[in-house]
Coordinates of C-alpha atoms in Angstrom, one line a residue:
Chain K
M1 CA 2.6 -2.1 34.9
T2 CA 2.2 -4.3 32.1
Q3 CA 4.9 -6.8 31.2
T4 CA 5.5 -7.8 27.5
P5 CA 4.2 -9.8 25.5
F6 CA 0.6 -9.2 27.0
H7 CA -1.2 -12.5 26.1
V8 CA -4.9 -11.5 25.3
V9 CA -6.8 -14.8 25.1
F10 CA -10.4 -15.7 23.5
A11 CA -11.7 -18.4 24.5
I12 CA -14.1 -19.0 20.6
F13 CA -16.4 -22.1 20.1
D14 CA -19.3 -22.7 17.9
Q15 CA -22.1 -20.1 17.2
I16 CA -20.3 -17.5 18.8
T17 CA -21.4 -13.9 17.5
Q18 CA -18.2 -13.7 16.4
L19 CA -18.9 -8.9 16.3
D20 CA -18.1 -10.3 20.6
F21 CA -15.2 -11.1 19.7
T22 CA -14.3 -9.8 16.7
G23 CA -14.4 -6.5 17.7
P24 CA -12.4 -6.5 20.6
A25 CA -9.6 -8.2 19.6
Q26 CA -9.3 -5.6 16.3
F27 CA -8.6 -2.8 19.0
L28 CA -6.8 -5.4 21.6
C29 CA -4.2 -6.8 18.7
R30 CA -3.2 -3.3 18.5
M31 CA -2.5 -2.6 22.6
P32 CA 1.8 -1.9 22.9
G33 CA 3.0 -5.2 23.5
A34 CA -0.4 -7.8 22.7
Q35 CA -0.5 -11.0 21.3
V36 CA -4.1 -12.0 20.6
H37 CA -4.3 -15.9 21.2
V38 CA -7.6 -17.1 19.7
A39 CA -7.7 -20.5 21.3
S40 CA -10.6 -23.1 20.4
A41 CA -10.3 -27.3 21.8
T42 CA -9.0 -28.2 18.0
L43 CA -7.7 -25.9 16.0
D44 CA -10.7 -27.6 13.3
P45 CA -12.4 -24.1 11.7
V46 CA -14.9 -22.9 14.7
V47 CA -18.3 -21.7 13.1
T48 CA -19.6 -18.3 13.2
D49 CA -23.0 -17.1 13.6
V50 CA -22.9 -15.3 10.2
G51 CA -21.7 -18.7 8.3
F52 CA -18.0 -18.8 7.9
A53 CA -15.4 -20.4 10.3
I54 CA -12.7 -18.6 12.0
V55 CA -9.0 -20.5 12.1
P56 CA -8.1 -20.9 15.9
T57 CA -4.8 -19.9 16.6
T58 CA -4.4 -22.8 19.2
T59 CA -5.7 -25.5 21.4
F60 CA -7.0 -24.8 24.9
A61 CA -4.3 -27.1 25.8
D62 CA -1.3 -24.9 24.0
C63 CA -2.5 -22.2 24.9
P64 CA -0.1 -19.2 26.7
Q65 CA -1.4 -18.2 29.9
A66 CA -3.9 -14.8 29.8
D67 CA -2.6 -12.2 31.3
L68 CA -6.3 -10.9 29.5
L69 CA -9.1 -13.7 29.1
C70 CA -11.9 -12.6 26.7
V71 CA -14.9 -14.5 26.5
P72 CA -17.2 -13.7 23.8
G73 CA -20.7 -14.6 24.4
G74 CA -23.5 -15.9 20.9
L75 CA -26.5 -18.6 20.7
G76 CA -23.7 -21.4 21.1
V77 CA -23.0 -20.3 24.7
A78 CA -26.2 -22.1 25.9
P79 CA -25.1 -25.1 24.5
A80 CA -21.6 -24.3 25.5
L81 CA -22.6 -23.8 29.6
S82 CA -22.5 -27.8 29.1
D83 CA -18.7 -27.9 27.4
A84 CA -16.8 -29.1 30.3
Q85 CA -13.4 -29.2 28.0
L86 CA -13.9 -24.9 27.7
I87 CA -15.2 -24.6 31.3
N88 CA -12.4 -25.8 32.5
F89 CA -10.0 -23.6 30.1
V90 CA -11.6 -20.8 31.4
R91 CA -11.4 -21.5 34.2
N92 CA -7.8 -22.1 35.0
Q93 CA -6.8 -19.7 32.5
A94 CA -9.1 -16.7 35.0
S95 CA -7.4 -18.0 38.5
E96 CA -3.7 -16.7 36.5
A97 CA -5.2 -13.7 34.5
Q98 CA -4.5 -10.2 35.2
W99 CA -8.8 -9.3 34.4
V100 CA -11.6 -11.6 33.0
T101 CA -13.8 -10.4 30.6
S102 CA -16.7 -11.2 28.4
V103 CA -18.7 -9.7 26.0
C104 CA -22.3 -10.2 25.3
T105 CA -23.1 -13.1 26.7
G106 CA -20.1 -14.5 27.8
A107 CA -20.8 -13.5 30.9
F108 CA -22.1 -16.7 31.5
I109 CA -19.1 -19.2 30.3
L110 CA -18.3 -16.9 33.1
G111 CA -20.8 -17.2 35.3
R112 CA -21.0 -20.8 34.8
A113 CA -16.7 -21.9 35.7
G114 CA -18.1 -19.6 38.6
L115 CA -16.7 -16.8 38.2
L116 CA -19.1 -14.0 38.7
Q117 CA -20.2 -14.9 41.9
G118 CA -20.6 -11.6 44.3
R119 CA -19.8 -10.1 41.5
R120 CA -21.0 -6.8 39.9
A121 CA -21.4 -8.0 36.2
T122 CA -23.9 -6.8 33.0
T123 CA -24.4 -8.8 29.6
H124 CA -26.8 -8.5 26.4
W125 CA -29.7 -6.1 27.4
G126 CA -32.1 -9.6 26.4
Y127 CA -30.3 -11.9 28.8
T128 CA -29.4 -9.3 32.1
G129 CA -32.5 -10.6 34.4
L130 CA -30.6 -14.1 34.0
L131 CA -27.4 -12.7 35.9
P132 CA -28.4 -14.0 39.6
M133 CA -28.4 -17.7 38.2
V134 CA -24.8 -17.5 38.0
G135 CA -24.4 -15.8 41.6
A136 CA -23.7 -12.2 39.6
V137 CA -25.3 -8.6 41.0
R138 CA -26.6 -7.2 37.2
E139 CA -25.9 -4.6 36.4
D140 CA -27.6 -2.6 33.4
A141 CA -24.6 -0.7 31.5
R142 CA -21.9 -1.1 28.3
T143 CA -19.0 -1.7 30.7
V144 CA -18.9 -2.9 34.2
F145 CA -15.5 -3.3 36.4
D146 CA -15.4 -5.3 39.8
G147 CA -12.4 -5.8 41.0
N148 CA -10.2 -7.8 37.2
V149 CA -13.4 -9.2 36.0
V150 CA -14.8 -7.1 33.4
T151 CA -17.9 -7.3 31.3
A152 CA -19.4 -6.0 29.0
G153 CA -23.3 -5.9 27.4
G154 CA -24.5 -6.6 23.8
V155 CA -21.8 -7.3 20.7
T156 CA -20.9 -4.2 19.8
S157 CA -20.4 -2.8 23.4
G158 CA -17.2 -4.9 23.1
I159 CA -15.5 -2.0 21.7
D160 CA -16.1 0.6 23.6
F161 CA -14.6 -1.8 26.5
A162 CA -11.3 -3.1 25.0
L163 CA -11.1 1.2 24.5
T164 CA -11.3 1.2 28.6
I165 CA -9.6 -1.9 29.1
I166 CA -6.3 -0.3 26.7
A167 CA -6.5 3.6 27.9
E168 CA -6.8 2.2 31.7
L169 CA -3.5 -0.6 31.0
H170 CA -1.4 2.4 28.5
G171 CA -3.6 5.6 29.8
E172 CA -5.7 8.0 27.3
D173 CA -3.7 8.6 24.6
V174 CA -3.3 5.3 23.1
A175 CA -6.4 4.8 23.4
R176 CA -7.5 7.7 22.2
S177 CA -4.3 6.8 19.2
L178 CA -6.6 3.1 18.5
Q179 CA -10.1 5.4 18.7
L180 CA -8.2 7.4 15.3
N181 CA -6.7 4.5 14.5
F182 CA -9.9 2.8 13.5
E183 CA -12.2 5.8 12.6
Y184 CA -14.1 5.4 16.0
D185 CA -16.0 8.3 15.7
P186 CA -19.9 6.3 15.7
A187 CA -22.5 8.3 14.2
P188 CA -25.3 5.0 14.1
P189 CA -28.5 6.4 11.9
F190 CA -30.8 6.2 14.4
A191 CA -30.6 6.7 18.4
G192 CA -31.2 3.3 20.4
G193 CA -29.8 0.3 20.7
T194 CA -30.9 -0.2 24.2
P195 CA -34.0 -1.1 25.6
A196 CA -33.7 2.4 27.4
T197 CA -32.6 4.0 23.7
S198 CA -35.3 2.2 21.6
P199 CA -38.6 2.4 20.7
K200 CA -41.0 0.8 23.1
P201 CA -42.9 -1.4 20.0
I202 CA -39.4 -2.6 18.9
V203 CA -38.4 -4.0 21.6
A204 CA -41.2 -5.9 22.4
M205 CA -41.1 -7.3 19.3
M206 CA -37.5 -7.8 19.9
R207 CA -38.2 -9.2 22.6
E208 CA -41.6 -11.5 21.6
R209 CA -39.9 -12.9 17.8
F210 CA -36.5 -13.4 19.3
Y211 CA -35.6 -12.9 23.0
D212 CA -38.2 -13.8 25.0
A213 CA -37.5 -17.8 24.0
R214 CA -33.6 -17.1 23.6
A215 CA -33.4 -16.5 26.7
A216 CA -35.8 -19.5 28.1
E217 CA -33.0 -21.0 26.4
M218 CA -30.5 -19.7 28.3
E219 CA -32.3 -20.4 31.7
A220 CA -32.9 -24.4 30.7
A221 CA -29.0 -24.2 29.4
L222 CA -27.6 -23.1 33.3
N223 CA -30.7 -25.3 35.7
A224 CA -29.1 -27.8 33.4
T225 CA -26.3 -29.6 35.9
A226 CA -23.2 -29.3 33.8
Chain U
M1 CA -38.0 -4.1 -4.2
T2 CA -35.2 -6.7 -2.4
Q3 CA -35.8 -10.7 -4.0
T4 CA -35.3 -13.1 -1.2
P5 CA -32.2 -15.0 -1.0
F6 CA -30.3 -11.4 -1.2
H7 CA -26.3 -12.0 -1.5
V8 CA -24.3 -10.6 0.1
V9 CA -21.0 -11.3 -1.2
F10 CA -17.6 -9.9 0.7
A11 CA -14.3 -10.7 -1.5
I12 CA -11.8 -11.1 1.0
F13 CA -7.8 -11.3 0.1
D14 CA -5.1 -11.9 3.1
Q15 CA -4.0 -8.5 5.6
I16 CA -7.3 -7.4 5.7
T17 CA -8.2 -5.0 8.5
Q18 CA -10.5 -7.9 9.9
L19 CA -13.1 -5.4 11.5
D20 CA -13.5 -4.0 7.8
F21 CA -15.5 -7.1 7.1
T22 CA -17.1 -8.7 10.2
G23 CA -19.1 -5.5 11.1
P24 CA -20.6 -4.5 8.3
A25 CA -21.2 -8.4 8.0
Q26 CA -22.3 -9.1 11.1
F27 CA -25.4 -6.7 10.4
L28 CA -25.6 -7.6 7.3
C29 CA -26.4 -11.2 7.7
R30 CA -29.3 -10.3 9.5
M31 CA -30.9 -8.5 6.8
P32 CA -34.0 -10.3 6.4
G33 CA -33.4 -13.1 3.4
A34 CA -29.9 -11.5 3.7
Q35 CA -27.3 -14.7 2.6
V36 CA -23.8 -13.3 3.4
H37 CA -20.9 -15.4 1.5
V38 CA -17.0 -14.9 1.4
A39 CA -15.7 -15.4 -1.1
S40 CA -11.9 -15.3 -2.3
A41 CA -9.8 -16.9 -4.8
T42 CA -9.4 -20.3 -3.4
L43 CA -11.0 -21.5 0.0
D44 CA -7.5 -21.7 2.2
P45 CA -7.7 -19.8 5.2
V46 CA -7.1 -15.7 5.0
V47 CA -4.7 -14.4 7.4
T48 CA -6.2 -11.7 9.2
D49 CA -4.1 -8.2 10.3
V50 CA -5.1 -10.3 13.5
G51 CA -3.8 -12.8 12.9
F52 CA -6.5 -15.6 13.0
A53 CA -7.6 -16.9 9.5
I54 CA -11.0 -16.3 8.5
V55 CA -12.2 -19.4 6.0
P56 CA -14.1 -18.3 2.7
T57 CA -17.2 -19.7 1.9
T58 CA -16.9 -19.7 -1.9
T59 CA -14.5 -19.2 -4.9
F60 CA -14.5 -15.8 -7.2
A61 CA -15.0 -19.1 -9.4
D62 CA -18.3 -20.8 -7.2
C63 CA -19.2 -16.9 -5.9
P64 CA -23.5 -16.4 -6.8
Q65 CA -23.7 -13.4 -8.1
A66 CA -23.8 -10.6 -6.1
D67 CA -27.0 -8.5 -5.2
L68 CA -24.0 -6.3 -2.8
L69 CA -20.9 -6.5 -3.0
C70 CA -18.4 -5.3 -0.5
V71 CA -14.8 -4.3 -0.8
P72 CA -13.1 -4.4 3.0
G73 CA -9.9 -2.7 3.5
G74 CA -6.2 -2.9 4.9
L75 CA -3.1 -3.0 4.5
G76 CA -3.3 -5.9 2.6
V77 CA -4.9 -3.2 -0.4
A78 CA -1.5 -2.5 -1.5
P79 CA -0.9 -6.2 -2.8
A80 CA -4.3 -7.2 -4.0
L81 CA -4.3 -3.9 -6.7
S82 CA -1.8 -6.0 -8.2
D83 CA -4.1 -9.3 -8.1
A84 CA -5.9 -9.1 -11.6
Q85 CA -7.6 -12.6 -10.2
L86 CA -9.1 -10.3 -7.2
I87 CA -9.7 -6.8 -9.4
N88 CA -11.3 -8.9 -12.8
F89 CA -13.9 -11.1 -10.1
V90 CA -14.5 -7.2 -8.3
R91 CA -15.4 -5.2 -11.5
N92 CA -17.4 -8.5 -12.9
Q93 CA -19.4 -8.6 -10.4
A94 CA -19.9 -4.8 -9.6
S95 CA -21.4 -4.8 -13.4
E96 CA -24.8 -6.5 -12.4
A97 CA -24.9 -5.8 -8.5
Q98 CA -26.9 -3.9 -7.4
W99 CA -25.4 -2.3 -4.7
V100 CA -21.5 -1.5 -5.4
T101 CA -19.2 -0.3 -2.1
S102 CA -16.3 -0.4 0.0
V103 CA -15.1 0.0 3.5
C104 CA -11.7 2.0 3.9
T105 CA -9.3 1.2 2.2
G106 CA -11.6 -1.4 -0.3
A107 CA -12.3 2.1 -2.2
F108 CA -9.1 1.9 -4.1
I109 CA -10.1 -2.1 -4.9
L110 CA -13.2 -0.7 -6.7
G111 CA -11.2 2.3 -8.0
R112 CA -8.5 -0.1 -9.3
A113 CA -11.8 -2.0 -10.9
G114 CA -12.0 1.1 -12.8
L115 CA -15.6 1.5 -10.5
L116 CA -15.4 5.1 -8.5
Q117 CA -14.9 7.0 -12.2
G118 CA -16.2 10.9 -11.4
R119 CA -17.8 9.1 -8.5
R120 CA -18.3 11.0 -4.7
A121 CA -16.1 8.4 -3.0
T122 CA -14.7 8.2 1.1
T123 CA -12.1 5.5 2.4
H124 CA -9.8 5.9 6.0
W125 CA -8.9 9.4 6.3
G126 CA -5.7 8.8 6.4
Y127 CA -5.3 7.4 2.6
T128 CA -8.2 10.6 1.0
G129 CA -6.0 12.2 -0.3
L130 CA -5.3 9.5 -2.8
L131 CA -8.7 9.1 -4.3
P132 CA -8.3 11.3 -7.2
M133 CA -5.8 8.3 -8.0
V134 CA -8.5 6.6 -9.2
G135 CA -10.7 8.8 -10.7
A136 CA -12.9 9.9 -7.9
V137 CA -13.5 13.1 -6.3
R138 CA -12.9 12.8 -2.6
E139 CA -15.3 13.1 0.0
D140 CA -14.7 13.0 4.8
A141 CA -17.7 11.8 5.7
R142 CA -18.4 8.2 7.0
T143 CA -20.9 6.6 4.6
V144 CA -20.7 8.2 1.1
F145 CA -23.8 7.1 -2.4
D146 CA -22.7 8.4 -5.2
G147 CA -25.8 6.2 -7.1
N148 CA -25.2 2.8 -5.9
V149 CA -21.8 3.0 -5.3
V150 CA -21.4 3.6 -1.8
T151 CA -18.4 4.1 0.3
A152 CA -17.8 3.9 3.7
G153 CA -14.3 5.7 5.6
G154 CA -12.2 3.6 7.8
V155 CA -12.8 0.2 9.7
T156 CA -16.0 0.7 12.6
S157 CA -17.9 3.4 9.8
G158 CA -18.7 -0.6 8.2
I159 CA -21.4 -1.0 11.0
D160 CA -22.7 2.5 10.4
F161 CA -22.4 2.1 6.5
A162 CA -24.6 -1.4 7.1
L163 CA -27.2 0.3 9.2
T164 CA -27.5 2.6 6.4
I165 CA -28.0 0.2 4.0
I166 CA -30.3 -1.9 5.6
A167 CA -32.4 1.4 6.7
E168 CA -32.5 1.8 2.4
L169 CA -33.6 -1.6 2.0
H170 CA -35.4 -2.1 4.4
G171 CA -37.1 1.1 6.6
E172 CA -35.7 2.6 9.9
D173 CA -37.7 -0.3 12.3
V174 CA -35.7 -2.8 10.1
A175 CA -32.7 -1.2 10.9
R176 CA -33.5 0.0 14.9
S177 CA -34.1 -3.4 15.3
L178 CA -30.5 -4.6 13.8
Q179 CA -29.7 -1.5 16.1
L180 CA -31.4 -3.0 19.1
N181 CA -29.7 -7.1 18.4
F182 CA -26.4 -5.9 18.1
E183 CA -26.8 -3.0 21.6
Y184 CA -25.6 -0.3 19.3
D185 CA -25.8 2.8 21.2
P186 CA -21.6 3.3 21.2
A187 CA -20.3 5.3 24.0
P188 CA -16.2 5.6 22.9
P189 CA -14.5 7.0 26.4
F190 CA -13.4 9.7 24.8
A191 CA -14.7 12.1 21.9
G192 CA -12.6 11.4 18.3
G193 CA -11.5 8.9 16.1
T194 CA -11.6 11.9 13.3
P195 CA -8.5 14.1 12.0
A196 CA -11.0 16.9 13.0
T197 CA -12.2 15.2 16.0
S198 CA -8.4 13.8 18.0
P199 CA -6.5 16.1 19.7
K200 CA -3.8 17.7 17.3
P201 CA -1.0 15.9 19.0
I202 CA -2.4 12.4 18.5
V203 CA -2.9 13.2 14.4
A204 CA 0.2 14.3 13.9
M205 CA 1.9 11.5 15.8
M206 CA -0.2 9.0 14.3
R207 CA 0.7 10.6 10.5
E208 CA 4.5 10.4 11.5
R209 CA 4.3 7.3 12.9
F210 CA 2.5 5.5 10.9
Y211 CA 0.0 6.9 8.0
D212 CA 2.7 8.5 6.1
A213 CA 4.5 5.8 4.9
R214 CA 0.9 3.6 4.1
A215 CA -0.4 6.2 2.1
A216 CA 2.7 6.1 0.7
E217 CA 3.2 3.5 -1.0
M218 CA -0.2 2.7 -1.5
E219 CA 0.7 6.1 -4.1
A220 CA 3.2 3.8 -5.3
A221 CA 1.2 0.3 -6.1
L222 CA -1.4 2.6 -7.0
N223 CA 1.3 4.1 -10.2
A224 CA 2.4 0.6 -10.2
T225 CA 0.5 -1.4 -14.3
A226 CA -1.8 -3.2 -12.8

């Protein structure tokens, strides 16, 4: 079902939320036959939201065709929506990829490239209301499969998404062995992590202090002509 | 209780398991007042286990004193045990740090620096049997606090460790808000992730194919004179 090597391509850009990329990259890189490529416009280091930079392994021009394409999200997505080089790379890669995927607000990059039209999709909980702007059918879930398009929710969802893809491609035993490899038996100190499971005052505070303004910025960027 | 800025210092080296570092870095960087520093011997990019490189933000020589020091693990730990520059940096930083921490096999770097003597500690499940070699009292747990020394288990444990530290320093509401921020409501596709919770044949296969040899390498590196 899968050829070797299986090219996993992450498209990265300034101010990605680095865990959107580094979480799934950790799991997908150990998938049998996988080769991970980290592509950007140039080989210059890409600055992440944490402050440190990541050195791409290839450029958009030189990147091999992805078998699995993954676009992470972050505060860099709103400006990246008008980055024609990035959007064209994603659109071109997606046309031949076996799997077209995103984590967090990376979904809007897929959307801008026209890849979510009529698809069920998810994104970070703070932005799910904007999914119809790119033609997607909003679904509030941790991982959403619609055909060969797989979208994951916010940030840490990317880890569960990666394991789900690994199970799909290589079966349960391989996924379980990588879960053991990375000691993925999560034990968050508190219940929560979604608007439905977190205390209401915390959800309200996070919307007020952060997500309402950020969602408005994203909406403006989506409304702007690319 | 905490001053501003609160310096979070990660000591990185070639062939770290990048999620050991990038997981907790994602959460700790949003802790109120936190400044994350990524320190290495030089500013040259540090190659991770996934293949991409990370650009340090500072050198061992220029790094500010850590309030929280964190050492990640990975296959690079065995060779790093004889890296005097790294070990001295960790020892010196630890002497003034409020918290001295590790993720995964980063525990053995703390141990080599003499920081685990008589302490309860944990590491990746594949290596816990070696903890007494650095004077530590082995504990099989996801996060172990002993005084100001906090050790986390393998890889993804670093996320739970970070949230636990955040709750300790800033209270439950801040930890819960970051959990919501990063949509950390984990849903692994399978139960498992530790030798106790994974199917026995998978544990046996992973030991045979990987961890027995790696643990022997680590043991040899711990036995070698630094």
